[in-house]
Amino acid sequence: MKMIKGLYATVALASALVAMPAVAATPIVSSGKLMGATGVTIGGASYDVAFLDGTCSSVFGGCSTSNFTFTTLSSAFAAGNALLSQVFVDSAAGAFDTHPNLTNGCSTSIVCNILIPFAKGNGVVLVKDTVNTATSSLDFTVPLAISANVSTKSLPSVVYAKFTPSLTAAVPEPGTWAMMLAGFGAMGAALRYRKRSTKLSFA
């Protein structure tokens, strides 16, 4: 009976951890503006991000696929979703989710478009546009194709996101912790059950 109760407790704890949101990244704030963040977790790896205005070449030191941290649609999509869930959040550091104009490079209070380039060809850059609006439920990520020569400095609601790998290790997602705890709990329960069911007999 104790073993069953222990399993229930482990499952309950695992479920609670799965329901927890991902750990927020640490925002980099200057004069009230969100300049970027450290410790953004994407696919189990940790990245730092900076929000920078300019052309593709000036921001990334060149405008070819080899200059970009994420080089596939799916990885750029994951990066955009990580920005929405970990960086553009309202906290004591600032209301960065509900006030898009607090993001560096964006001056409109309605929306901020954060571009994450992942491929380039024939003068066109493929980007993931992470759209942070004043209404959280309207935030989304969408693929776009833009001119490689366009400068976000002339666009008040558009800025580039430049990702670099963090020097610090990534913190496991709550779901990962939950699976580990559930696994350890199941192993412990199995060992206890096996030990209890073993009978010694003497000749």
PDB file of C-alpha atoms in Angstrom:
ATOM      1  CA  MET A   1       0.000   0.000   0.000  1.00  0.00           C
ATOM      2  CA  LYS A   2       2.851   2.370   0.849  1.00  0.00           C
ATOM      3  CA  MET A   3       4.392   1.664  -2.534  1.00  0.00           C
ATOM      4  CA  ILE A   4       1.158   2.657  -4.323  1.00  0.00           C
ATOM      5  CA  LYS A   5       0.919   5.876  -2.287  1.00  0.00           C
ATOM      6  CA  GLY A   6       4.531   6.653  -3.148  1.00  0.00           C
ATOM      7  CA  LEU A   7       3.829   6.157  -6.841  1.00  0.00           C
ATOM      8  CA  TYR A   8       0.787   8.452  -6.631  1.00  0.00           C
ATOM      9  CA  ALA A   9       2.926  11.143  -4.972  1.00  0.00           C
ATOM     10  CA  THR A  10       5.606  10.834  -7.654  1.00  0.00           C
ATOM     11  CA  VAL A  11       3.060  11.062 -10.472  1.00  0.00           C
ATOM     12  CA  ALA A  12       1.391  14.082  -8.827  1.00  0.00           C
ATOM     13  CA  LEU A  13       4.734  15.887  -8.502  1.00  0.00           C
ATOM     14  CA  ALA A  14       5.671  15.065 -12.095  1.00  0.00           C
ATOM     15  CA  SER A  15       2.318  16.376 -13.337  1.00  0.00           C
ATOM     16  CA  ALA A  16       2.784  19.626 -11.423  1.00  0.00           C
ATOM     17  CA  LEU A  17       6.230  20.136 -12.901  1.00  0.00           C
ATOM     18  CA  VAL A  18       5.007  19.481 -16.442  1.00  0.00           C
ATOM     19  CA  ALA A  19       2.326  22.135 -15.939  1.00  0.00           C
ATOM     20  CA  MET A  20       4.907  24.714 -14.847  1.00  0.00           C
ATOM     21  CA  PRO A  21       5.951  27.247 -17.492  1.00  0.00           C
ATOM     22  CA  ALA A  22       9.509  27.296 -18.799  1.00  0.00           C
ATOM     23  CA  VAL A  23      11.966  29.263 -16.685  1.00  0.00           C
ATOM     24  CA  ALA A  24      12.130  32.866 -17.866  1.00  0.00           C
ATOM     25  CA  ALA A  25      15.389  34.167 -19.268  1.00  0.00           C
ATOM     26  CA  THR A  26      17.242  37.038 -17.565  1.00  0.00           C
ATOM     27  CA  PRO A  27      16.399  40.321 -19.316  1.00  0.00           C
ATOM     28  CA  ILE A  28      19.093  42.863 -20.205  1.00  0.00           C
ATOM     29  CA  VAL A  29      17.591  46.286 -19.528  1.00  0.00           C
ATOM     30  CA  SER A  30      19.077  49.730 -20.142  1.00  0.00           C
ATOM     31  CA  SER A  31      17.163  52.927 -19.316  1.00  0.00           C
ATOM     32  CA  GLY A  32      13.947  50.918 -19.191  1.00  0.00           C
ATOM     33  CA  LYS A  33      14.489  49.372 -22.641  1.00  0.00           C
ATOM     34  CA  LEU A  34      14.751  45.624 -23.202  1.00  0.00           C
ATOM     35  CA  MET A  35      18.089  45.256 -25.012  1.00  0.00           C
ATOM     36  CA  GLY A  36      18.114  41.455 -24.995  1.00  0.00           C
ATOM     37  CA  ALA A  37      18.312  38.550 -22.561  1.00  0.00           C
ATOM     38  CA  THR A  38      20.611  35.823 -21.312  1.00  0.00           C
ATOM     39  CA  GLY A  39      19.788  32.184 -20.676  1.00  0.00           C
ATOM     40  CA  VAL A  40      17.112  31.681 -23.345  1.00  0.00           C
ATOM     41  CA  THR A  41      16.520  27.916 -23.491  1.00  0.00           C
ATOM     42  CA  ILE A  42      15.944  26.511 -26.990  1.00  0.00           C
ATOM     43  CA  GLY A  43      15.991  22.778 -27.656  1.00  0.00           C
ATOM     44  CA  GLY A  44      17.888  22.065 -24.431  1.00  0.00           C
ATOM     45  CA  ALA A  45      20.651  24.598 -25.232  1.00  0.00           C
ATOM     46  CA  SER A  46      21.112  28.049 -23.708  1.00  0.00           C
ATOM     47  CA  TYR A  47      21.426  31.227 -25.803  1.00  0.00           C
ATOM     48  CA  ASP A  48      21.862  34.947 -25.268  1.00  0.00           C
ATOM     49  CA  VAL A  49      19.922  37.306 -27.517  1.00  0.00           C
ATOM     50  CA  ALA A  50      20.356  40.977 -28.440  1.00  0.00           C
ATOM     51  CA  PHE A  51      17.770  43.159 -30.176  1.00  0.00           C
ATOM     52  CA  LEU A  52      19.615  45.238 -32.780  1.00  0.00           C
ATOM     53  CA  ASP A  53      18.647  47.703 -35.505  1.00  0.00           C
ATOM     54  CA  GLY A  54      20.365  47.816 -38.897  1.00  0.00           C
ATOM     55  CA  THR A  55      20.693  45.803 -42.072  1.00  0.00           C
ATOM     56  CA  CYS A  56      21.116  42.047 -42.149  1.00  0.00           C
ATOM     57  CA  SER A  57      24.831  42.446 -42.953  1.00  0.00           C
ATOM     58  CA  SER A  58      25.545  45.054 -40.275  1.00  0.00           C
ATOM     59  CA  VAL A  59      23.784  43.123 -37.518  1.00  0.00           C
ATOM     60  CA  PHE A  60      25.099  39.631 -38.306  1.00  0.00           C
ATOM     61  CA  GLY A  61      28.526  40.481 -39.742  1.00  0.00           C
ATOM     62  CA  GLY A  62      27.432  39.265 -43.146  1.00  0.00           C
ATOM     63  CA  CYS A  63      24.137  38.188 -44.617  1.00  0.00           C
ATOM     64  CA  SER A  64      24.409  34.547 -45.640  1.00  0.00           C
ATOM     65  CA  THR A  65      23.052  31.401 -44.066  1.00  0.00           C
ATOM     66  CA  SER A  66      26.450  30.704 -42.467  1.00  0.00           C
ATOM     67  CA  ASN A  67      26.143  33.948 -40.458  1.00  0.00           C
ATOM     68  CA  PHE A  68      22.923  32.861 -38.748  1.00  0.00           C
ATOM     69  CA  THR A  69      22.697  30.859 -35.519  1.00  0.00           C
ATOM     70  CA  PHE A  70      19.540  29.051 -36.646  1.00  0.00           C
ATOM     71  CA  THR A  71      19.563  27.794 -40.225  1.00  0.00           C
ATOM     72  CA  THR A  72      16.275  25.882 -40.544  1.00  0.00           C
ATOM     73  CA  LEU A  73      12.656  26.945 -40.427  1.00  0.00           C
ATOM     74  CA  SER A  74      11.934  24.704 -37.433  1.00  0.00           C
ATOM     75  CA  SER A  75      14.878  25.942 -35.350  1.00  0.00           C
ATOM     76  CA  ALA A  76      14.057  29.600 -36.083  1.00  0.00           C
ATOM     77  CA  PHE A  77      10.440  28.862 -35.158  1.00  0.00           C
ATOM     78  CA  ALA A  78      11.587  27.372 -31.829  1.00  0.00           C
ATOM     79  CA  ALA A  79      13.711  30.469 -31.199  1.00  0.00           C
ATOM     80  CA  GLY A  80      10.736  32.749 -31.872  1.00  0.00           C
ATOM     81  CA  ASN A  81       8.498  30.792 -29.516  1.00  0.00           C
ATOM     82  CA  ALA A  82      11.219  30.930 -26.849  1.00  0.00           C
ATOM     83  CA  LEU A  83      11.236  34.728 -27.118  1.00  0.00           C
ATOM     84  CA  LEU A  84       7.478  34.844 -26.554  1.00  0.00           C
ATOM     85  CA  SER A  85       7.501  32.457 -23.590  1.00  0.00           C
ATOM     86  CA  GLN A  86      10.765  33.427 -21.870  1.00  0.00           C
ATOM     87  CA  VAL A  87      11.746  36.989 -22.853  1.00  0.00           C
ATOM     88  CA  PHE A  88       8.590  38.940 -23.692  1.00  0.00           C
ATOM     89  CA  VAL A  89       7.020  38.503 -20.275  1.00  0.00           C
ATOM     90  CA  ASP A  90       5.755  41.062 -17.788  1.00  0.00           C
ATOM     91  CA  SER A  91       7.901  41.015 -14.651  1.00  0.00           C
ATOM     92  CA  ALA A  92       9.511  43.300 -12.100  1.00  0.00           C
ATOM     93  CA  ALA A  93      12.123  44.149 -14.760  1.00  0.00           C
ATOM     94  CA  GLY A  94       9.450  45.629 -17.054  1.00  0.00           C
ATOM     95  CA  ALA A  95       6.131  45.029 -18.825  1.00  0.00           C
ATOM     96  CA  PHE A  96       7.844  43.740 -21.970  1.00  0.00           C
ATOM     97  CA  ASP A  97       4.889  41.617 -23.084  1.00  0.00           C
ATOM     98  CA  THR A  98       2.128  44.204 -22.898  1.00  0.00           C
ATOM     99  CA  HIS A  99       4.309  47.185 -23.909  1.00  0.00           C
ATOM    100  CA  PRO A 100       6.083  46.324 -27.212  1.00  0.00           C
ATOM    101  CA  ASN A 101       7.621  49.816 -27.345  1.00  0.00           C
ATOM    102  CA  LEU A 102       9.868  48.856 -24.401  1.00  0.00           C
ATOM    103  CA  THR A 103      11.882  46.573 -26.717  1.00  0.00           C
ATOM    104  CA  ASN A 104      14.998  48.161 -28.208  1.00  0.00           C
ATOM    105  CA  GLY A 105      14.383  49.070 -31.853  1.00  0.00           C
ATOM    106  CA  CYS A 106      10.610  49.309 -31.466  1.00  0.00           C
ATOM    107  CA  SER A 107       8.875  52.607 -30.726  1.00  0.00           C
ATOM    108  CA  THR A 108       5.204  51.783 -31.310  1.00  0.00           C
ATOM    109  CA  SER A 109       3.010  50.747 -28.393  1.00  0.00           C
ATOM    110  CA  ILE A 110       0.904  48.391 -30.544  1.00  0.00           C
ATOM    111  CA  VAL A 111       3.348  45.826 -31.940  1.00  0.00           C
ATOM    112  CA  CYS A 112       7.011  44.873 -32.198  1.00  0.00           C
ATOM    113  CA  ASN A 113       8.182  42.537 -34.983  1.00  0.00           C
ATOM    114  CA  ILE A 114      11.378  40.665 -34.073  1.00  0.00           C
ATOM    115  CA  LEU A 115      13.122  39.129 -37.089  1.00  0.00           C
ATOM    116  CA  ILE A 116      15.136  35.912 -36.772  1.00  0.00           C
ATOM    117  CA  PRO A 117      16.903  35.211 -40.110  1.00  0.00           C
ATOM    118  CA  PHE A 118      17.661  31.583 -40.939  1.00  0.00           C
ATOM    119  CA  ALA A 119      18.458  31.439 -44.697  1.00  0.00           C
ATOM    120  CA  LYS A 120      19.364  33.672 -47.639  1.00  0.00           C
ATOM    121  CA  GLY A 121      19.332  33.378 -51.408  1.00  0.00           C
ATOM    122  CA  ASN A 122      18.998  35.654 -54.447  1.00  0.00           C
ATOM    123  CA  GLY A 123      19.008  38.819 -52.350  1.00  0.00           C
ATOM    124  CA  VAL A 124      16.130  37.612 -50.178  1.00  0.00           C
ATOM    125  CA  VAL A 125      16.418  36.723 -46.492  1.00  0.00           C
ATOM    126  CA  LEU A 126      14.049  34.183 -44.977  1.00  0.00           C
ATOM    127  CA  VAL A 127      13.127  35.152 -41.426  1.00  0.00           C
ATOM    128  CA  LYS A 128      10.866  34.106 -38.611  1.00  0.00           C
ATOM    129  CA  ASP A 129       8.876  37.144 -37.555  1.00  0.00           C
ATOM    130  CA  THR A 130       8.062  36.949 -33.854  1.00  0.00           C
ATOM    131  CA  VAL A 131       5.164  39.347 -33.321  1.00  0.00           C
ATOM    132  CA  ASN A 132       4.824  40.732 -29.798  1.00  0.00           C
ATOM    133  CA  THR A 133       1.596  42.703 -29.450  1.00  0.00           C
ATOM    134  CA  ALA A 134       0.103  44.688 -26.583  1.00  0.00           C
ATOM    135  CA  THR A 135      -2.405  41.822 -26.172  1.00  0.00           C
ATOM    136  CA  SER A 136      -0.677  38.589 -25.121  1.00  0.00           C
ATOM    137  CA  SER A 137      -3.255  36.316 -26.749  1.00  0.00           C
ATOM    138  CA  LEU A 138      -2.480  37.891 -30.137  1.00  0.00           C
ATOM    139  CA  ASP A 139       1.280  37.148 -30.062  1.00  0.00           C
ATOM    140  CA  PHE A 140       2.465  34.767 -32.806  1.00  0.00           C
ATOM    141  CA  THR A 141       5.388  33.681 -34.995  1.00  0.00           C
ATOM    142  CA  VAL A 142       5.210  33.627 -38.805  1.00  0.00           C
ATOM    143  CA  PRO A 143       7.711  33.050 -41.673  1.00  0.00           C
ATOM    144  CA  LEU A 144       8.543  35.980 -43.972  1.00  0.00           C
ATOM    145  CA  ALA A 145      10.860  36.831 -46.858  1.00  0.00           C
ATOM    146  CA  ILE A 146      12.479  40.290 -46.823  1.00  0.00           C
ATOM    147  CA  SER A 147      15.025  42.169 -48.902  1.00  0.00           C
ATOM    148  CA  ALA A 148      18.589  41.675 -47.678  1.00  0.00           C
ATOM    149  CA  ASN A 149      19.206  45.427 -47.996  1.00  0.00           C
ATOM    150  CA  VAL A 150      16.317  46.588 -45.816  1.00  0.00           C
ATOM    151  CA  SER A 151      17.310  48.436 -42.632  1.00  0.00           C
ATOM    152  CA  THR A 152      15.166  48.101 -39.533  1.00  0.00           C
ATOM    153  CA  LYS A 153      16.335  51.558 -38.413  1.00  0.00           C
ATOM    154  CA  SER A 154      13.731  53.084 -40.701  1.00  0.00           C
ATOM    155  CA  LEU A 155      11.007  50.721 -39.458  1.00  0.00           C
ATOM    156  CA  PRO A 156       9.699  51.753 -36.006  1.00  0.00           C
ATOM    157  CA  SER A 157       8.112  48.394 -35.252  1.00  0.00           C
ATOM    158  CA  VAL A 158      10.807  46.021 -36.583  1.00  0.00           C
ATOM    159  CA  VAL A 159      14.120  44.857 -35.056  1.00  0.00           C
ATOM    160  CA  TYR A 160      16.513  41.928 -35.529  1.00  0.00           C
ATOM    161  CA  ALA A 161      17.169  39.285 -32.858  1.00  0.00           C
ATOM    162  CA  LYS A 162      20.795  38.140 -32.798  1.00  0.00           C
ATOM    163  CA  PHE A 163      21.314  34.868 -30.907  1.00  0.00           C
ATOM    164  CA  THR A 164      24.649  33.561 -29.604  1.00  0.00           C
ATOM    165  CA  PRO A 165      25.296  30.416 -27.539  1.00  0.00           C
ATOM    166  CA  SER A 166      25.464  31.156 -23.798  1.00  0.00           C
ATOM    167  CA  LEU A 167      28.601  30.482 -21.821  1.00  0.00           C
ATOM    168  CA  THR A 168      26.457  29.069 -19.006  1.00  0.00           C
ATOM    169  CA  ALA A 169      24.764  25.668 -19.215  1.00  0.00           C
ATOM    170  CA  ALA A 170      21.061  25.484 -19.934  1.00  0.00           C
ATOM    171  CA  VAL A 171      18.647  24.710 -17.097  1.00  0.00           C
ATOM    172  CA  PRO A 172      16.537  21.632 -17.875  1.00  0.00           C
ATOM    173  CA  GLU A 173      12.902  22.290 -18.761  1.00  0.00           C
ATOM    174  CA  PRO A 174      10.299  21.446 -16.053  1.00  0.00           C
ATOM    175  CA  GLY A 175       9.066  18.582 -18.240  1.00  0.00           C
ATOM    176  CA  THR A 176      12.567  17.077 -18.241  1.00  0.00           C
ATOM    177  CA  TRP A 177      12.729  17.258 -14.443  1.00  0.00           C
ATOM    178  CA  ALA A 178       9.301  15.650 -14.254  1.00  0.00           C
ATOM    179  CA  MET A 179      10.342  12.707 -16.426  1.00  0.00           C
ATOM    180  CA  MET A 180      13.535  12.237 -14.378  1.00  0.00           C
ATOM    181  CA  LEU A 181      11.631  12.280 -11.065  1.00  0.00           C
ATOM    182  CA  ALA A 182       8.979   9.909 -12.351  1.00  0.00           C
ATOM    183  CA  GLY A 183      11.704   7.545 -13.570  1.00  0.00           C
ATOM    184  CA  PHE A 184      13.552   7.610 -10.256  1.00  0.00           C
ATOM    185  CA  GLY A 185      10.283   7.085  -8.382  1.00  0.00           C
ATOM    186  CA  ALA A 186       9.360   4.093 -10.521  1.00  0.00           C
ATOM    187  CA  MET A 187      12.844   2.582 -10.087  1.00  0.00           C
ATOM    188  CA  GLY A 188      12.670   3.008  -6.315  1.00  0.00           C
ATOM    189  CA  ALA A 189       9.211   1.474  -6.150  1.00  0.00           C
ATOM    190  CA  ALA A 190      10.301  -1.479  -8.271  1.00  0.00           C
ATOM    191  CA  LEU A 191      13.340  -2.116  -6.081  1.00  0.00           C
ATOM    192  CA  ARG A 192      11.266  -1.966  -2.893  1.00  0.00           C
ATOM    193  CA  TYR A 193       8.688  -4.332  -4.350  1.00  0.00           C
ATOM    194  CA  ARG A 194      11.374  -6.747  -5.506  1.00  0.00           C
ATOM    195  CA  LYS A 195      13.092  -6.680  -2.128  1.00  0.00           C
ATOM    196  CA  ARG A 196       9.818  -7.294  -0.294  1.00  0.00           C
ATOM    197  CA  SER A 197       8.811 -10.200  -2.546  1.00  0.00           C
ATOM    198  CA  THR A 198      12.152 -12.030  -2.182  1.00  0.00           C
ATOM    199  CA  LYS A 199      11.886 -14.936   0.310  1.00  0.00           C
ATOM    200  CA  LEU A 200      14.779 -16.713   1.847  1.00  0.00           C
ATOM    201  CA  SER A 201      14.571 -20.445   2.442  1.00  0.00           C
ATOM    202  CA  PHE A 202      17.003 -22.606   4.373  1.00  0.00           C
ATOM    203  CA  ALA A 203      17.527 -26.307   3.771  1.00  0.00           C
TER     204      ALA A 203
END
